[in-house]
Amino acid sequence: MTTSASVAHRTGHGLTYAVLGWAVAYGGVRLAWTVGEAPEFGQFGSDLLGFTGWRSVALCVAAGVLAVALDRAATWRPVLAALAWAVTGALVAAAAILLPELVSLLLFAAGPYFDPVAFASRLGCVTGAVLLGLATARYQRRTRGDCPDCCRTGRPGHQRPAPARWARWAAYGAVAGLVTRFAAQFVVGFDGLTHDASVIGLEIGLLLAGVLLPLALVHGWGEIWPQWVPLLAGRTIPRPLLLVPGFGLGTGIVAYFGMGLAQLASGSAGEFSDTFLWVAMSAYCVLGLGLLVASSDYHLRTRAACPACGR
């Protein structure tokens, strides 16, 4: 246990240094672009959403300061953790355009408006969010008495055999969100969407992510390959196969369409009616939140026993 604790302590310092290094490097770029001349970013006019100029510099400074505060705090301080998670969320939201860009790249249809500099900047912003999020999670484990390796507080050997009721509701809510989104599109029509291969691919991907993924997270066939799957039937499904898209898509969808709702509330005009946008974007947010909740339950339910604490 002593060895585990010392390793966890060194890991915590490592995360602090990583966040500080990122804040200096990425914050330096943001500062240079703010006081000097920033690149032209074409269609969107900026690489980040909502947090540009001095606000982006302030985010980097806040992340570095909070990383140090988290490392030095010896007791659990909810306000400090809340501030750290808020900055983490702001960094993710600022780079929300990264989600559709990654989907387009996966479909080999980046499009004429793809900007590699803006893409790299958004990746850098999300990197800071990941590092600060890990540092915050480490702080919570260290100060709340959780296991520093796995974050568990339950009794050794305790594991929930079945999905929680709230996880099932979240998964079905995600499916309902997708159905609502397509129903709204059906009302306004699909003109201009059925002739674009990348858009068609995106819609098919959404259909898979919004139906198969959330249901797999809360049913047995999301843990063991079902009998109708050739060559894999009866084998255990690797956890990352569901957790990576579950958490990744959930976070990206909430960030992207959450920022969209914020822009809509501020009066930004769009191609479609405000009613359609409110319904469609809200439905996407429900889908993303459902994926996050169902993925959390899947993670807690299927993880192996921790070698450090036995839980």
Short mmCIF file of C-alpha atoms in Angstrom, two decimals:
data_model
loop_
_atom_site.label_atom_id
_atom_site.label_comp_id
_atom_site.label_asym_id
_atom_site.label_seq_id
_atom_site.Cartn_x
_atom_site.Cartn_y
_atom_site.Cartn_z
CA MET A 1 0.00 0.00 0.00
CA THR A 2 2.88 2.34 0.77
CA THR A 3 4.36 1.72 -2.66
CA SER A 4 0.98 2.33 -4.29
CA ALA A 5 0.51 5.55 -2.35
CA SER A 6 3.96 6.85 -3.31
CA VAL A 7 3.37 6.01 -6.96
CA ALA A 8 0.01 7.79 -6.81
CA HIS A 9 1.69 10.81 -5.21
CA ARG A 10 4.31 10.99 -7.97
CA THR A 11 1.61 10.58 -10.59
CA GLY A 12 -0.26 13.52 -9.07
CA HIS A 13 2.85 15.71 -9.35
CA GLY A 14 3.33 14.51 -12.91
CA LEU A 15 -0.17 15.60 -13.86
CA THR A 16 0.43 18.99 -12.25
CA TYR A 17 3.58 19.50 -14.28
CA ALA A 18 1.80 18.31 -17.42
CA VAL A 19 -1.00 20.87 -16.97
CA LEU A 20 1.53 23.62 -16.23
CA GLY A 21 3.55 22.70 -19.31
CA TRP A 22 0.43 22.73 -21.44
CA ALA A 23 -0.70 26.07 -19.97
CA VAL A 24 2.66 27.66 -20.79
CA ALA A 25 2.88 26.20 -24.30
CA TYR A 26 -0.72 26.54 -25.45
CA GLY A 27 -1.30 29.70 -23.44
CA GLY A 28 1.77 31.19 -25.08
CA VAL A 29 0.28 30.54 -28.51
CA ARG A 30 -3.03 32.09 -27.45
CA LEU A 31 -1.21 35.12 -26.05
CA ALA A 32 0.82 35.56 -29.22
CA TRP A 33 -2.34 35.39 -31.33
CA THR A 34 -4.10 37.85 -29.02
CA VAL A 35 -1.45 40.57 -28.89
CA GLY A 36 -0.16 39.90 -32.41
CA GLU A 37 -1.82 38.66 -35.55
CA ALA A 38 -3.88 35.48 -35.42
CA PRO A 39 -4.24 33.25 -38.49
CA GLU A 40 -7.31 33.49 -40.71
CA PHE A 41 -9.72 30.69 -39.94
CA GLY A 42 -12.05 30.80 -42.92
CA GLN A 43 -15.67 29.74 -42.51
CA PHE A 44 -15.93 29.91 -38.70
CA GLY A 45 -13.74 32.98 -38.31
CA SER A 46 -12.05 31.48 -35.24
CA ASP A 47 -10.50 28.24 -34.08
CA LEU A 48 -12.40 28.19 -30.77
CA LEU A 49 -16.00 28.89 -29.79
CA GLY A 50 -16.85 31.45 -27.13
CA PHE A 51 -13.35 31.61 -25.66
CA THR A 52 -11.17 33.65 -27.99
CA GLY A 53 -8.66 36.44 -27.46
CA TRP A 54 -7.95 37.23 -23.82
CA ARG A 55 -10.62 34.81 -22.67
CA SER A 56 -8.65 31.91 -24.13
CA VAL A 57 -5.51 33.17 -22.39
CA ALA A 58 -7.45 33.42 -19.12
CA LEU A 59 -8.59 29.80 -19.48
CA CYS A 60 -4.99 28.62 -19.82
CA VAL A 61 -3.90 30.66 -16.79
CA ALA A 62 -6.84 29.37 -14.76
CA ALA A 63 -5.99 25.77 -15.67
CA GLY A 64 -2.38 26.20 -14.52
CA VAL A 65 -3.35 27.92 -11.27
CA LEU A 66 -5.98 25.30 -10.48
CA ALA A 67 -3.58 22.44 -11.19
CA VAL A 68 -1.17 23.83 -8.59
CA ALA A 69 -4.00 24.43 -6.11
CA LEU A 70 -5.27 20.87 -6.57
CA ASP A 71 -1.78 19.47 -6.01
CA ARG A 72 -1.21 21.44 -2.80
CA ALA A 73 -4.65 21.11 -1.22
CA ALA A 74 -4.54 18.48 1.52
CA THR A 75 -8.29 18.28 2.22
CA TRP A 76 -11.44 17.93 0.17
CA ARG A 77 -12.68 21.33 -1.03
CA PRO A 78 -15.83 21.08 -3.16
CA VAL A 79 -15.51 24.65 -4.45
CA LEU A 80 -11.99 24.00 -5.72
CA ALA A 81 -13.08 20.80 -7.47
CA ALA A 82 -16.11 22.56 -8.96
CA LEU A 83 -13.92 25.35 -10.35
CA ALA A 84 -11.52 22.83 -11.86
CA TRP A 85 -14.33 20.88 -13.52
CA ALA A 86 -15.86 24.14 -14.77
CA VAL A 87 -12.60 25.15 -16.49
CA THR A 88 -12.29 21.62 -17.88
CA GLY A 89 -15.80 21.89 -19.32
CA ALA A 90 -15.06 25.34 -20.75
CA LEU A 91 -11.99 23.99 -22.56
CA VAL A 92 -14.04 21.16 -24.06
CA ALA A 93 -16.82 23.55 -25.07
CA ALA A 94 -14.35 25.94 -26.68
CA ALA A 95 -13.13 23.15 -28.97
CA ALA A 96 -16.61 21.77 -29.67
CA ILE A 97 -16.15 22.00 -33.46
CA LEU A 98 -13.60 19.20 -33.10
CA LEU A 99 -16.40 16.59 -33.00
CA PRO A 100 -17.77 17.09 -36.55
CA GLU A 101 -14.21 17.52 -37.83
CA LEU A 102 -13.14 14.16 -36.42
CA VAL A 103 -16.24 12.50 -37.88
CA SER A 104 -15.49 14.04 -41.28
CA LEU A 105 -11.89 12.83 -41.15
CA LEU A 106 -13.05 9.31 -40.26
CA LEU A 107 -15.32 9.42 -43.32
CA PHE A 108 -12.45 10.75 -45.46
CA ALA A 109 -14.56 13.81 -46.25
CA ALA A 110 -12.83 16.72 -44.55
CA GLY A 111 -14.36 19.20 -46.98
CA PRO A 112 -13.05 22.46 -48.46
CA TYR A 113 -13.35 24.39 -45.18
CA PHE A 114 -11.03 22.14 -43.19
CA ASP A 115 -8.25 24.20 -41.58
CA PRO A 116 -5.29 22.19 -40.22
CA VAL A 117 -4.11 25.06 -37.99
CA ALA A 118 -7.56 25.43 -36.41
CA PHE A 119 -7.82 21.65 -36.07
CA ALA A 120 -4.45 21.48 -34.28
CA SER A 121 -5.49 24.33 -32.00
CA ARG A 122 -8.70 22.54 -31.02
CA LEU A 123 -6.76 19.35 -30.34
CA GLY A 124 -4.43 21.38 -28.12
CA CYS A 125 -7.38 22.85 -26.25
CA VAL A 126 -8.93 19.42 -25.64
CA THR A 127 -5.55 18.10 -24.49
CA GLY A 128 -5.57 20.70 -21.73
CA ALA A 129 -9.09 19.68 -20.76
CA VAL A 130 -8.07 16.02 -20.49
CA LEU A 131 -4.99 16.80 -18.39
CA LEU A 132 -6.88 19.11 -16.02
CA GLY A 133 -9.72 16.60 -15.76
CA LEU A 134 -7.28 13.84 -14.79
CA ALA A 135 -5.65 16.11 -12.22
CA THR A 136 -9.04 16.97 -10.75
CA ALA A 137 -10.08 13.32 -10.57
CA ARG A 138 -6.77 12.49 -8.88
CA TYR A 139 -7.37 15.25 -6.31
CA GLN A 140 -10.82 13.89 -5.53
CA ARG A 141 -9.49 10.39 -4.97
CA ARG A 142 -6.68 11.62 -2.76
CA THR A 143 -8.76 13.86 -0.49
CA ARG A 144 -12.01 11.91 -0.19
CA GLY A 145 -10.49 8.65 0.98
CA ASP A 146 -11.05 6.85 -2.31
CA CYS A 147 -8.56 4.37 -3.67
CA PRO A 148 -5.90 6.45 -5.49
CA ASP A 149 -5.69 3.84 -8.23
CA CYS A 150 -9.34 3.10 -9.02
CA CYS A 151 -11.38 5.78 -7.17
CA ARG A 152 -13.60 3.15 -5.50
CA THR A 153 -15.12 3.54 -2.05
CA GLY A 154 -17.24 0.39 -1.80
CA ARG A 155 -16.38 -2.74 0.17
CA PRO A 156 -13.79 -5.16 -1.30
CA GLY A 157 -15.22 -7.54 -3.87
CA HIS A 158 -18.47 -5.62 -4.23
CA GLN A 159 -19.67 -5.34 -7.81
CA ARG A 160 -23.08 -4.59 -9.28
CA PRO A 161 -24.11 -7.49 -11.55
CA ALA A 162 -26.80 -5.66 -13.51
CA PRO A 163 -27.22 -2.17 -14.99
CA ALA A 164 -28.73 0.38 -12.63
CA ARG A 165 -32.25 1.54 -13.35
CA TRP A 166 -31.05 5.11 -13.88
CA ALA A 167 -28.59 3.86 -16.50
CA ARG A 168 -31.35 2.10 -18.43
CA TRP A 169 -33.48 5.24 -18.37
CA ALA A 170 -30.49 7.24 -19.61
CA ALA A 171 -29.90 4.80 -22.48
CA TYR A 172 -33.54 4.86 -23.53
CA GLY A 173 -33.49 8.64 -23.19
CA ALA A 174 -30.53 8.75 -25.60
CA VAL A 175 -32.51 6.72 -28.13
CA ALA A 176 -35.51 9.01 -27.63
CA GLY A 177 -33.26 12.01 -28.24
CA LEU A 178 -32.12 10.59 -31.57
CA VAL A 179 -35.70 9.74 -32.59
CA THR A 180 -36.75 13.31 -31.73
CA ARG A 181 -33.86 14.68 -33.79
CA PHE A 182 -34.86 12.71 -36.90
CA ALA A 183 -38.53 13.51 -36.36
CA ALA A 184 -37.69 17.21 -36.37
CA GLN A 185 -35.68 16.76 -39.58
CA PHE A 186 -38.59 14.86 -41.15
CA VAL A 187 -40.89 17.81 -40.42
CA VAL A 188 -38.63 20.35 -42.14
CA GLY A 189 -37.58 17.94 -44.88
CA PHE A 190 -34.29 16.40 -46.02
CA ASP A 191 -33.67 18.71 -48.98
CA GLY A 192 -29.98 19.33 -49.49
CA LEU A 193 -28.95 16.51 -47.17
CA THR A 194 -29.50 13.41 -49.29
CA HIS A 195 -27.00 14.43 -51.99
CA ASP A 196 -23.99 14.94 -49.73
CA ALA A 197 -22.09 11.69 -49.08
CA SER A 198 -20.43 13.02 -45.92
CA VAL A 199 -23.76 14.09 -44.45
CA ILE A 200 -25.31 10.71 -45.27
CA GLY A 201 -22.37 8.98 -43.59
CA LEU A 202 -22.76 11.24 -40.56
CA GLU A 203 -26.46 10.42 -40.28
CA ILE A 204 -25.74 6.68 -40.49
CA GLY A 205 -23.08 7.06 -37.82
CA LEU A 206 -25.51 8.94 -35.60
CA LEU A 207 -28.06 6.19 -36.06
CA LEU A 208 -25.56 3.59 -34.86
CA ALA A 209 -24.26 5.76 -32.01
CA GLY A 210 -27.75 6.78 -30.92
CA VAL A 211 -29.40 3.36 -30.95
CA LEU A 212 -26.95 0.44 -30.85
CA LEU A 213 -24.38 2.08 -28.57
CA PRO A 214 -26.63 3.22 -25.69
CA LEU A 215 -28.59 -0.06 -25.73
CA ALA A 216 -25.38 -2.11 -25.75
CA LEU A 217 -24.20 -0.20 -22.67
CA VAL A 218 -27.15 -1.45 -20.60
CA HIS A 219 -27.78 -4.94 -22.00
CA GLY A 220 -25.90 -8.22 -21.76
CA TRP A 221 -25.04 -8.26 -25.46
CA GLY A 222 -22.86 -5.23 -24.75
CA GLU A 223 -20.61 -7.41 -22.58
CA ILE A 224 -20.65 -10.75 -24.43
CA TRP A 225 -20.81 -11.01 -28.22
CA PRO A 226 -24.25 -12.43 -29.13
CA GLN A 227 -24.64 -15.73 -30.98
CA TRP A 228 -25.39 -14.13 -34.33
CA VAL A 229 -21.95 -12.45 -34.53
CA PRO A 230 -19.68 -14.70 -36.65
CA LEU A 231 -16.37 -15.86 -35.09
CA LEU A 232 -16.85 -13.72 -31.96
CA ALA A 233 -20.02 -15.25 -30.46
CA GLY A 234 -19.67 -15.94 -26.75
CA ARG A 235 -16.47 -13.95 -26.30
CA THR A 236 -16.12 -11.01 -23.96
CA ILE A 237 -16.40 -7.62 -25.64
CA PRO A 238 -13.38 -5.38 -24.90
CA ARG A 239 -14.54 -2.57 -22.63
CA PRO A 240 -12.85 0.23 -24.65
CA LEU A 241 -14.91 -0.77 -27.68
CA LEU A 242 -17.96 0.74 -25.97
CA LEU A 243 -16.43 3.11 -23.43
CA VAL A 244 -14.28 5.12 -25.86
CA PRO A 245 -17.15 6.03 -28.22
CA GLY A 246 -19.59 6.27 -25.31
CA PHE A 247 -17.60 8.84 -23.36
CA GLY A 248 -16.02 10.43 -26.43
CA LEU A 249 -19.19 10.94 -28.44
CA GLY A 250 -21.20 11.83 -25.34
CA THR A 251 -18.77 14.56 -24.34
CA GLY A 252 -18.38 15.86 -27.88
CA ILE A 253 -22.11 15.96 -28.58
CA VAL A 254 -22.94 17.77 -25.34
CA ALA A 255 -20.12 20.28 -25.87
CA TYR A 256 -20.91 20.98 -29.53
CA PHE A 257 -24.67 21.26 -29.30
CA GLY A 258 -24.56 22.84 -25.85
CA MET A 259 -22.53 25.68 -27.37
CA GLY A 260 -25.01 25.72 -30.24
CA LEU A 261 -27.87 26.24 -27.80
CA ALA A 262 -25.92 29.02 -26.10
CA GLN A 263 -25.39 30.76 -29.44
CA LEU A 264 -29.04 30.29 -30.33
CA ALA A 265 -30.09 31.82 -27.02
CA SER A 266 -27.90 34.83 -27.78
CA GLY A 267 -29.80 35.41 -31.01
CA SER A 268 -27.43 33.92 -33.59
CA ALA A 269 -29.25 33.37 -36.86
CA GLY A 270 -29.17 30.00 -38.60
CA GLU A 271 -30.19 28.34 -41.83
CA PHE A 272 -33.23 26.72 -40.19
CA SER A 273 -36.02 28.11 -38.04
CA ASP A 274 -35.38 28.76 -34.36
CA THR A 275 -38.02 26.18 -33.41
CA PHE A 276 -36.28 23.44 -35.39
CA LEU A 277 -32.88 24.37 -33.99
CA TRP A 278 -34.12 24.40 -30.38
CA VAL A 279 -35.74 20.98 -30.78
CA ALA A 280 -32.88 19.39 -32.74
CA MET A 281 -30.05 20.71 -30.57
CA SER A 282 -31.87 19.88 -27.34
CA ALA A 283 -32.46 16.35 -28.65
CA TYR A 284 -28.76 16.00 -29.41
CA CYS A 285 -27.90 17.14 -25.87
CA VAL A 286 -30.25 14.50 -24.44
CA LEU A 287 -28.52 11.92 -26.63
CA GLY A 288 -25.08 12.99 -25.43
CA LEU A 289 -26.05 13.08 -21.76
CA GLY A 290 -27.67 9.67 -22.06
CA LEU A 291 -24.47 8.24 -23.52
CA LEU A 292 -22.38 9.73 -20.72
CA VAL A 293 -24.62 8.36 -17.97
CA ALA A 294 -24.95 4.90 -19.52
CA SER A 295 -21.19 4.76 -20.15
CA SER A 296 -20.49 5.66 -16.52
CA ASP A 297 -22.64 2.78 -15.30
CA TYR A 298 -21.04 0.38 -17.80
CA HIS A 299 -17.59 1.41 -16.59
CA LEU A 300 -18.47 0.94 -12.91
CA ARG A 301 -20.19 -2.37 -13.56
CA THR A 302 -17.63 -4.11 -15.77
CA ARG A 303 -14.26 -3.00 -14.38
CA ALA A 304 -12.05 -5.63 -12.80
CA ALA A 305 -11.17 -5.72 -9.12
CA CYS A 306 -8.48 -3.22 -8.16
CA PRO A 307 -5.16 -4.92 -7.20
CA ALA A 308 -4.38 -2.04 -4.80
CA CYS A 309 -7.51 -2.04 -2.62
CA GLY A 310 -9.33 -5.24 -3.57
CA ARG A 311 -12.56 -3.41 -4.32
#
